[in-house]
């Protein structure tokens, strides 16, 4: 695998959102004393049909000119909350369906569409079909605590093992960055919410450390702010903005052994939350990362190499399907 391909496969691990931990609230004097403005809700009589998209563009600039790689992924999935006989919410059934993926790494290009039985002629076409094909119609179960936090994602580990066991390390990293435990949790709870009655202009911190592929542990330090409401279908919908920075969390000793280093990083995004439904209607977050090769590790990399990564990660609620009588 060439230099640009390694960077593409390694950096795809970046995803938007938080890891499910509740953030510390930003104190405001004018906040009402009771009630939660933002709160997730689950209705066992509703199945939510979502779609998420990942778009990543990577450019390597050196004395030989620009080298551009990309990844595009679209995945449909449904979330079906299921309750016990006494009405207590027990778990959420998550079912993947149609997916499309396309990729360019070096001089190779390929694509796969789960609705198309014909696989393209290129080697990358076949690799994508073999890797992503089993994901379509796969199912996992998310068990919930009494406070409706995700305790476990059942059925995910054997699925990932079955999908990735015959593939290269780079493809395994790619899969685990999109379909592993933490990304799956974020598809259910995109962001954690602070408790309290918020109004337009109120903000709260979003801070965590994430593993960003070949960059290793990375600190995300940002702010979420309630921008106000807009009316959709006669109902008020909250508008939220996310903005912040990404910095390496590696110690100096660890930095010496890393092949790629994060120099600068920023993220910015918007989201729409329906408080009556208790779910996000849509969201999009864009990351801009400046990455440099560690020449202590990568001896044959051109001295003037500069790497820029732009990634967009979005989710959208497509429809709500009634379940049961």
Tab-separated table of C-alpha atoms in Angstrom:
chain	number	residue	atom	x	y	z
A	1	UNK	CA	0.000	0.000	0.000
A	2	UNK	CA	1.407	3.414	-0.969
A	3	UNK	CA	1.865	6.388	1.337
A	4	UNK	CA	-1.370	8.208	0.406
A	5	UNK	CA	-3.423	5.009	0.752
A	6	UNK	CA	-2.099	4.396	4.265
A	7	UNK	CA	-3.067	7.890	5.306
A	8	UNK	CA	-6.587	7.547	3.879
A	9	UNK	CA	-7.300	4.231	5.571
A	10	UNK	CA	-5.851	5.362	8.869
A	11	UNK	CA	-7.551	8.735	9.181
A	12	UNK	CA	-11.082	7.580	8.366
A	13	UNK	CA	-11.499	6.819	12.075
A	14	UNK	CA	-12.557	10.397	12.776
A	15	UNK	CA	-16.292	10.700	13.510
A	16	UNK	CA	-18.463	13.437	14.873
A	17	UNK	CA	-20.128	13.707	18.241
A	18	UNK	CA	-19.283	12.545	21.736
A	19	UNK	CA	-18.843	9.238	23.444
A	20	UNK	CA	-22.063	9.354	25.443
A	21	UNK	CA	-20.713	10.901	28.630
A	22	UNK	CA	-22.832	13.749	29.981
A	23	UNK	CA	-21.019	17.109	29.730
A	24	UNK	CA	-20.673	19.596	32.530
A	25	UNK	CA	-23.177	22.408	32.163
A	26	UNK	CA	-22.132	25.975	31.405
A	27	UNK	CA	-23.639	28.049	34.270
A	28	UNK	CA	-26.055	30.776	33.237
A	29	UNK	CA	-27.916	33.099	35.569
A	30	UNK	CA	-31.099	33.288	33.497
A	31	UNK	CA	-31.790	29.551	33.194
A	32	UNK	CA	-35.130	28.328	34.530
A	33	UNK	CA	-34.790	26.127	37.648
A	34	UNK	CA	-36.522	22.997	36.376
A	35	UNK	CA	-37.277	21.011	33.207
A	36	UNK	CA	-34.952	19.760	30.467
A	37	UNK	CA	-34.965	21.543	27.127
A	38	UNK	CA	-33.016	18.754	25.405
A	39	UNK	CA	-33.831	15.149	26.276
A	40	UNK	CA	-33.895	11.900	24.289
A	41	UNK	CA	-37.199	10.020	24.149
A	42	UNK	CA	-38.030	6.517	22.917
A	43	UNK	CA	-41.433	5.233	21.794
A	44	UNK	CA	-41.715	1.448	21.280
A	45	UNK	CA	-44.550	2.127	18.842
A	46	UNK	CA	-42.235	3.990	16.494
A	47	UNK	CA	-39.404	2.720	14.303
A	48	UNK	CA	-36.976	5.447	13.266
A	49	UNK	CA	-35.360	5.205	9.831
A	50	UNK	CA	-32.066	7.105	9.627
A	51	UNK	CA	-29.259	7.627	7.125
A	52	UNK	CA	-25.681	8.612	7.845
A	53	UNK	CA	-23.100	9.840	5.363
A	54	UNK	CA	-19.331	10.047	5.621
A	55	UNK	CA	-17.425	12.145	3.098
A	56	UNK	CA	-13.654	12.383	3.390
A	57	UNK	CA	-11.214	14.139	1.090
A	58	UNK	CA	-7.491	13.815	1.627
A	59	UNK	CA	-4.853	15.824	-0.189
A	60	UNK	CA	-1.119	15.255	0.002
A	61	UNK	CA	0.956	18.088	-1.419
A	62	UNK	CA	4.660	17.597	-2.160
A	63	UNK	CA	7.243	18.417	-4.825
A	64	UNK	CA	5.558	16.009	-7.238
A	65	UNK	CA	2.255	17.869	-7.011
A	66	UNK	CA	-1.052	17.152	-5.266
A	67	UNK	CA	-2.268	13.596	-4.613
A	68	UNK	CA	-5.960	13.298	-3.811
A	69	UNK	CA	-7.840	10.392	-2.274
A	70	UNK	CA	-11.440	10.203	-1.142
A	71	UNK	CA	-13.998	8.063	0.615
A	72	UNK	CA	-17.798	8.294	0.332
A	73	UNK	CA	-20.115	6.153	2.448
A	74	UNK	CA	-23.912	6.215	2.783
A	75	UNK	CA	-25.593	3.817	5.237
A	76	UNK	CA	-29.304	3.413	6.031
A	77	UNK	CA	-30.346	1.981	9.397
A	78	UNK	CA	-33.391	1.715	11.650
A	79	UNK	CA	-33.736	2.080	15.417
A	80	UNK	CA	-36.562	0.127	17.029
A	81	UNK	CA	-36.983	0.556	20.819
A	82	UNK	CA	-38.480	-2.543	22.453
A	83	UNK	CA	-40.093	-2.748	25.882
A	84	UNK	CA	-40.755	-5.545	28.355
A	85	UNK	CA	-44.254	-6.722	29.290
A	86	UNK	CA	-44.523	-4.055	32.011
A	87	UNK	CA	-43.668	-1.296	29.522
A	88	UNK	CA	-40.061	-0.748	30.644
A	89	UNK	CA	-37.720	0.083	27.788
A	90	UNK	CA	-35.209	-2.774	27.604
A	91	UNK	CA	-33.206	-2.384	24.441
A	92	UNK	CA	-33.003	-0.846	20.979
A	93	UNK	CA	-32.845	-3.077	17.934
A	94	UNK	CA	-30.601	-1.594	15.254
A	95	UNK	CA	-30.844	-2.961	11.702
A	96	UNK	CA	-28.574	-1.867	8.855
A	97	UNK	CA	-29.957	-1.818	5.331
A	98	UNK	CA	-28.920	-0.233	2.029
A	99	UNK	CA	-25.350	1.064	1.779
A	100	UNK	CA	-23.199	2.625	-0.906
A	101	UNK	CA	-19.459	3.158	-0.704
A	102	UNK	CA	-16.861	4.488	-3.125
A	103	UNK	CA	-13.152	5.040	-2.650
A	104	UNK	CA	-10.053	6.262	-4.410
A	105	UNK	CA	-6.658	5.272	-3.043
A	106	UNK	CA	-3.667	6.112	-5.178
A	107	UNK	CA	-4.472	5.213	-8.770
A	108	UNK	CA	-7.179	2.706	-7.797
A	109	UNK	CA	-10.894	3.502	-7.666
A	110	UNK	CA	-13.797	1.311	-6.662
A	111	UNK	CA	-17.396	1.313	-5.498
A	112	UNK	CA	-20.086	-0.957	-4.085
A	113	UNK	CA	-23.889	-0.655	-3.922
A	114	UNK	CA	-25.732	-3.248	-1.822
A	115	UNK	CA	-28.770	-3.017	-4.140
A	116	UNK	CA	-26.719	-3.870	-7.226
A	117	UNK	CA	-25.882	-7.602	-7.608
A	118	UNK	CA	-23.214	-6.824	-10.209
A	119	UNK	CA	-19.749	-6.186	-8.784
A	120	UNK	CA	-17.421	-3.937	-10.758
A	121	UNK	CA	-14.301	-5.247	-12.519
A	122	UNK	CA	-11.566	-3.569	-10.496
A	123	UNK	CA	-9.718	-5.124	-7.557
A	124	UNK	CA	-10.987	-2.351	-5.296
A	125	UNK	CA	-14.583	-3.007	-6.451
A	126	UNK	CA	-14.265	-6.610	-5.272
A	127	UNK	CA	-12.576	-5.670	-1.991
A	128	UNK	CA	-15.349	-3.213	-1.152
A	129	UNK	CA	-18.064	-5.736	-2.057
A	130	UNK	CA	-16.498	-8.482	0.054
A	131	UNK	CA	-15.970	-6.151	2.998
A	132	UNK	CA	-19.178	-4.127	3.028
A	133	UNK	CA	-21.615	-6.669	1.594
A	134	UNK	CA	-22.271	-8.470	4.911
A	135	UNK	CA	-23.151	-5.175	6.635
A	136	UNK	CA	-26.356	-4.755	4.617
A	137	UNK	CA	-29.231	-6.229	6.690
A	138	UNK	CA	-26.960	-6.928	9.664
A	139	UNK	CA	-28.527	-6.452	13.094
A	140	UNK	CA	-27.285	-5.581	16.584
A	141	UNK	CA	-29.057	-5.041	19.900
A	142	UNK	CA	-28.275	-2.200	22.298
A	143	UNK	CA	-29.117	-2.976	25.911
A	144	UNK	CA	-30.136	-0.050	28.120
A	145	UNK	CA	-29.763	0.822	31.766
A	146	UNK	CA	-32.602	2.172	33.913
A	147	UNK	CA	-31.490	5.674	32.954
A	148	UNK	CA	-31.625	4.604	29.259
A	149	UNK	CA	-27.871	4.775	28.765
A	150	UNK	CA	-26.344	2.141	26.466
A	151	UNK	CA	-24.788	-0.658	28.515
A	152	UNK	CA	-23.719	-3.003	25.711
A	153	UNK	CA	-23.903	-3.511	21.941
A	154	UNK	CA	-24.762	-7.194	21.434
A	155	UNK	CA	-23.915	-9.010	18.215
A	156	UNK	CA	-21.377	-6.457	17.035
A	157	UNK	CA	-18.112	-8.245	17.844
A	158	UNK	CA	-18.882	-11.445	15.871
A	159	UNK	CA	-20.159	-9.341	12.968
A	160	UNK	CA	-16.930	-7.351	12.766
A	161	UNK	CA	-14.821	-10.477	13.113
A	162	UNK	CA	-16.704	-12.203	10.313
A	163	UNK	CA	-16.456	-9.169	8.029
A	164	UNK	CA	-12.807	-8.284	8.615
A	165	UNK	CA	-11.006	-11.576	9.230
A	166	UNK	CA	-10.081	-12.064	5.577
A	167	UNK	CA	-8.996	-8.486	4.947
A	168	UNK	CA	-5.907	-6.366	5.418
A	169	UNK	CA	-5.125	-4.383	8.548
A	170	UNK	CA	-6.105	-1.147	6.812
A	171	UNK	CA	-9.555	-2.497	5.953
A	172	UNK	CA	-10.017	-3.750	9.505
A	173	UNK	CA	-9.172	-0.281	10.805
A	174	UNK	CA	-11.623	1.204	8.337
A	175	UNK	CA	-14.450	-1.035	9.543
A	176	UNK	CA	-13.771	-0.559	13.214
A	177	UNK	CA	-13.721	3.216	12.745
A	178	UNK	CA	-17.259	3.177	11.299
A	179	UNK	CA	-19.038	0.176	12.830
A	180	UNK	CA	-17.312	-0.468	16.157
A	181	UNK	CA	-18.896	0.018	19.576
A	182	UNK	CA	-18.309	3.750	20.015
A	183	UNK	CA	-19.489	4.854	16.522
A	184	UNK	CA	-22.609	2.681	16.913
A	185	UNK	CA	-23.436	4.357	20.227
A	186	UNK	CA	-23.120	7.754	18.556
A	187	UNK	CA	-25.665	6.766	15.905
A	188	UNK	CA	-28.154	6.252	18.743
A	189	UNK	CA	-27.103	9.133	21.004
A	190	UNK	CA	-25.424	11.625	18.699
A	191	UNK	CA	-24.441	13.918	21.574
A	192	UNK	CA	-24.996	13.940	25.331
A	193	UNK	CA	-27.223	16.684	26.704
A	194	UNK	CA	-26.903	18.869	29.786
A	195	UNK	CA	-29.754	18.948	32.276
A	196	UNK	CA	-31.714	22.156	32.642
A	197	UNK	CA	-34.027	24.542	30.870
A	198	UNK	CA	-31.978	26.180	28.133
A	199	UNK	CA	-32.928	29.085	25.918
A	200	UNK	CA	-31.387	30.654	22.821
A	201	UNK	CA	-27.775	31.669	23.388
A	202	UNK	CA	-27.084	29.224	26.253
A	203	UNK	CA	-24.012	27.038	25.722
A	204	UNK	CA	-22.308	24.047	27.320
A	205	UNK	CA	-18.866	22.486	26.870
A	206	UNK	CA	-18.238	19.355	24.819
A	207	UNK	CA	-14.916	17.820	25.827
A	208	UNK	CA	-13.458	14.352	25.424
A	209	UNK	CA	-10.475	12.330	24.256
A	210	UNK	CA	-10.963	10.091	21.225
A	211	UNK	CA	-8.833	7.619	19.316
A	212	UNK	CA	-8.471	9.085	15.830
A	213	UNK	CA	-6.972	6.197	13.887
A	214	UNK	CA	-3.275	6.580	13.156
A	215	UNK	CA	-3.215	9.907	15.036
A	216	UNK	CA	-3.795	8.137	18.342
A	217	UNK	CA	-5.534	9.771	21.329
A	218	UNK	CA	-6.803	13.214	20.399
A	219	UNK	CA	-8.417	15.839	22.627
A	220	UNK	CA	-11.603	17.435	21.314
A	221	UNK	CA	-12.384	20.696	23.072
A	222	UNK	CA	-15.495	22.508	21.954
A	223	UNK	CA	-18.790	24.167	22.706
A	224	UNK	CA	-22.392	23.371	21.883
A	225	UNK	CA	-24.758	26.344	21.719
A	226	UNK	CA	-28.515	26.566	21.435
A	227	UNK	CA	-29.149	28.987	18.571
A	228	UNK	CA	-32.930	29.187	18.769
A	229	UNK	CA	-35.940	27.520	17.190
A	230	UNK	CA	-37.388	27.094	13.746
A	231	UNK	CA	-40.843	25.748	12.885
A	232	UNK	CA	-41.059	22.522	10.876
A	233	UNK	CA	-44.441	21.030	10.158
A	234	UNK	CA	-45.989	23.312	12.726
A	235	UNK	CA	-43.630	22.147	15.484
A	236	UNK	CA	-40.685	23.973	17.106
A	237	UNK	CA	-37.258	22.464	16.390
A	238	UNK	CA	-34.122	23.477	18.304
A	239	UNK	CA	-31.063	24.544	16.314
A	240	UNK	CA	-27.678	23.662	17.848
A	241	UNK	CA	-24.172	24.626	16.772
A	242	UNK	CA	-20.949	22.741	17.575
A	243	UNK	CA	-17.508	24.315	17.275
A	244	UNK	CA	-14.085	23.475	18.663
A	245	UNK	CA	-10.522	22.309	18.184
A	246	UNK	CA	-8.694	18.985	18.000
A	247	UNK	CA	-5.217	18.535	19.478
A	248	UNK	CA	-3.002	15.529	20.025
A	249	UNK	CA	-3.169	14.015	23.506
A	250	UNK	CA	0.015	11.989	23.039
A	251	UNK	CA	2.896	12.243	25.490
A	252	UNK	CA	6.274	13.233	24.042
A	253	UNK	CA	7.590	9.662	24.239
A	254	UNK	CA	4.598	8.364	22.254
A	255	UNK	CA	4.860	11.103	19.649
A	256	UNK	CA	8.313	9.872	18.657
A	257	UNK	CA	6.918	6.508	17.540
A	258	UNK	CA	3.836	7.762	15.672
A	259	UNK	CA	3.980	7.685	11.867
A	260	UNK	CA	1.609	10.647	11.494
A	261	UNK	CA	1.106	13.676	13.730
A	262	UNK	CA	-1.820	16.056	14.085
A	263	UNK	CA	-0.592	19.633	13.767
A	264	UNK	CA	-3.889	21.534	13.845
A	265	UNK	CA	-7.553	20.576	13.857
A	266	UNK	CA	-10.928	22.315	13.956
A	267	UNK	CA	-14.532	21.170	13.782
A	268	UNK	CA	-17.786	23.027	13.158
A	269	UNK	CA	-21.323	21.733	12.795
A	270	UNK	CA	-25.067	22.263	13.039
A	271	UNK	CA	-27.909	20.039	14.190
A	272	UNK	CA	-31.709	20.142	14.496
A	273	UNK	CA	-33.396	18.528	17.510
A	274	UNK	CA	-37.138	17.898	17.830
A	275	UNK	CA	-37.990	18.117	21.563
A	276	UNK	CA	-41.432	16.559	21.118
A	277	UNK	CA	-40.018	13.539	19.299
A	278	UNK	CA	-36.922	13.534	21.517
A	279	UNK	CA	-34.565	12.864	18.599
A	280	UNK	CA	-32.266	14.649	16.178
A	281	UNK	CA	-33.820	15.318	12.784
A	282	UNK	CA	-30.495	16.031	11.099
A	283	UNK	CA	-26.898	16.963	11.821
A	284	UNK	CA	-23.669	17.684	9.992
A	285	UNK	CA	-20.186	18.238	11.400
A	286	UNK	CA	-17.102	19.122	9.337
A	287	UNK	CA	-13.532	18.454	10.477
A	288	UNK	CA	-10.417	20.115	9.063
A	289	UNK	CA	-7.133	18.417	10.001
A	290	UNK	CA	-3.564	19.366	9.157
A	291	UNK	CA	-1.381	16.257	9.463
A	292	UNK	CA	2.367	15.816	9.044
A	293	UNK	CA	4.405	12.615	8.555
A	294	UNK	CA	6.868	11.772	11.314
A	295	UNK	CA	10.146	11.504	9.410
A	296	UNK	CA	11.796	9.655	12.282
A	297	UNK	CA	9.459	6.763	11.439
A	298	UNK	CA	8.771	7.300	7.715
A	299	UNK	CA	12.261	7.624	6.279
A	300	UNK	CA	11.290	7.739	2.577
A	301	UNK	CA	8.632	10.464	2.739
A	302	UNK	CA	9.395	13.672	0.796
A	303	UNK	CA	10.522	16.449	3.127
A	304	UNK	CA	7.942	18.886	1.779
A	305	UNK	CA	4.890	16.620	2.247
A	306	UNK	CA	1.796	18.355	3.623
A	307	UNK	CA	-1.399	16.445	4.399
A	308	UNK	CA	-4.847	18.032	4.677
A	309	UNK	CA	-7.964	16.071	5.591
A	310	UNK	CA	-11.520	17.381	5.286
A	311	UNK	CA	-14.271	15.148	6.613
A	312	UNK	CA	-18.016	15.630	6.826
A	313	UNK	CA	-20.187	13.353	8.914
A	314	UNK	CA	-23.962	13.740	8.755
A	315	UNK	CA	-27.118	11.994	9.937
A	316	UNK	CA	-30.730	12.487	8.823
A	317	UNK	CA	-34.071	11.107	9.969
A	318	UNK	CA	-35.804	9.795	6.840
A	319	UNK	CA	-39.121	8.587	8.249
A	320	UNK	CA	-40.993	7.391	11.327
A	321	UNK	CA	-42.838	4.084	10.845
A	322	UNK	CA	-45.699	3.126	13.215
A	323	UNK	CA	-45.210	-0.278	14.892
A	324	UNK	CA	-47.910	-2.554	16.290
A	325	UNK	CA	-51.648	-1.927	16.653
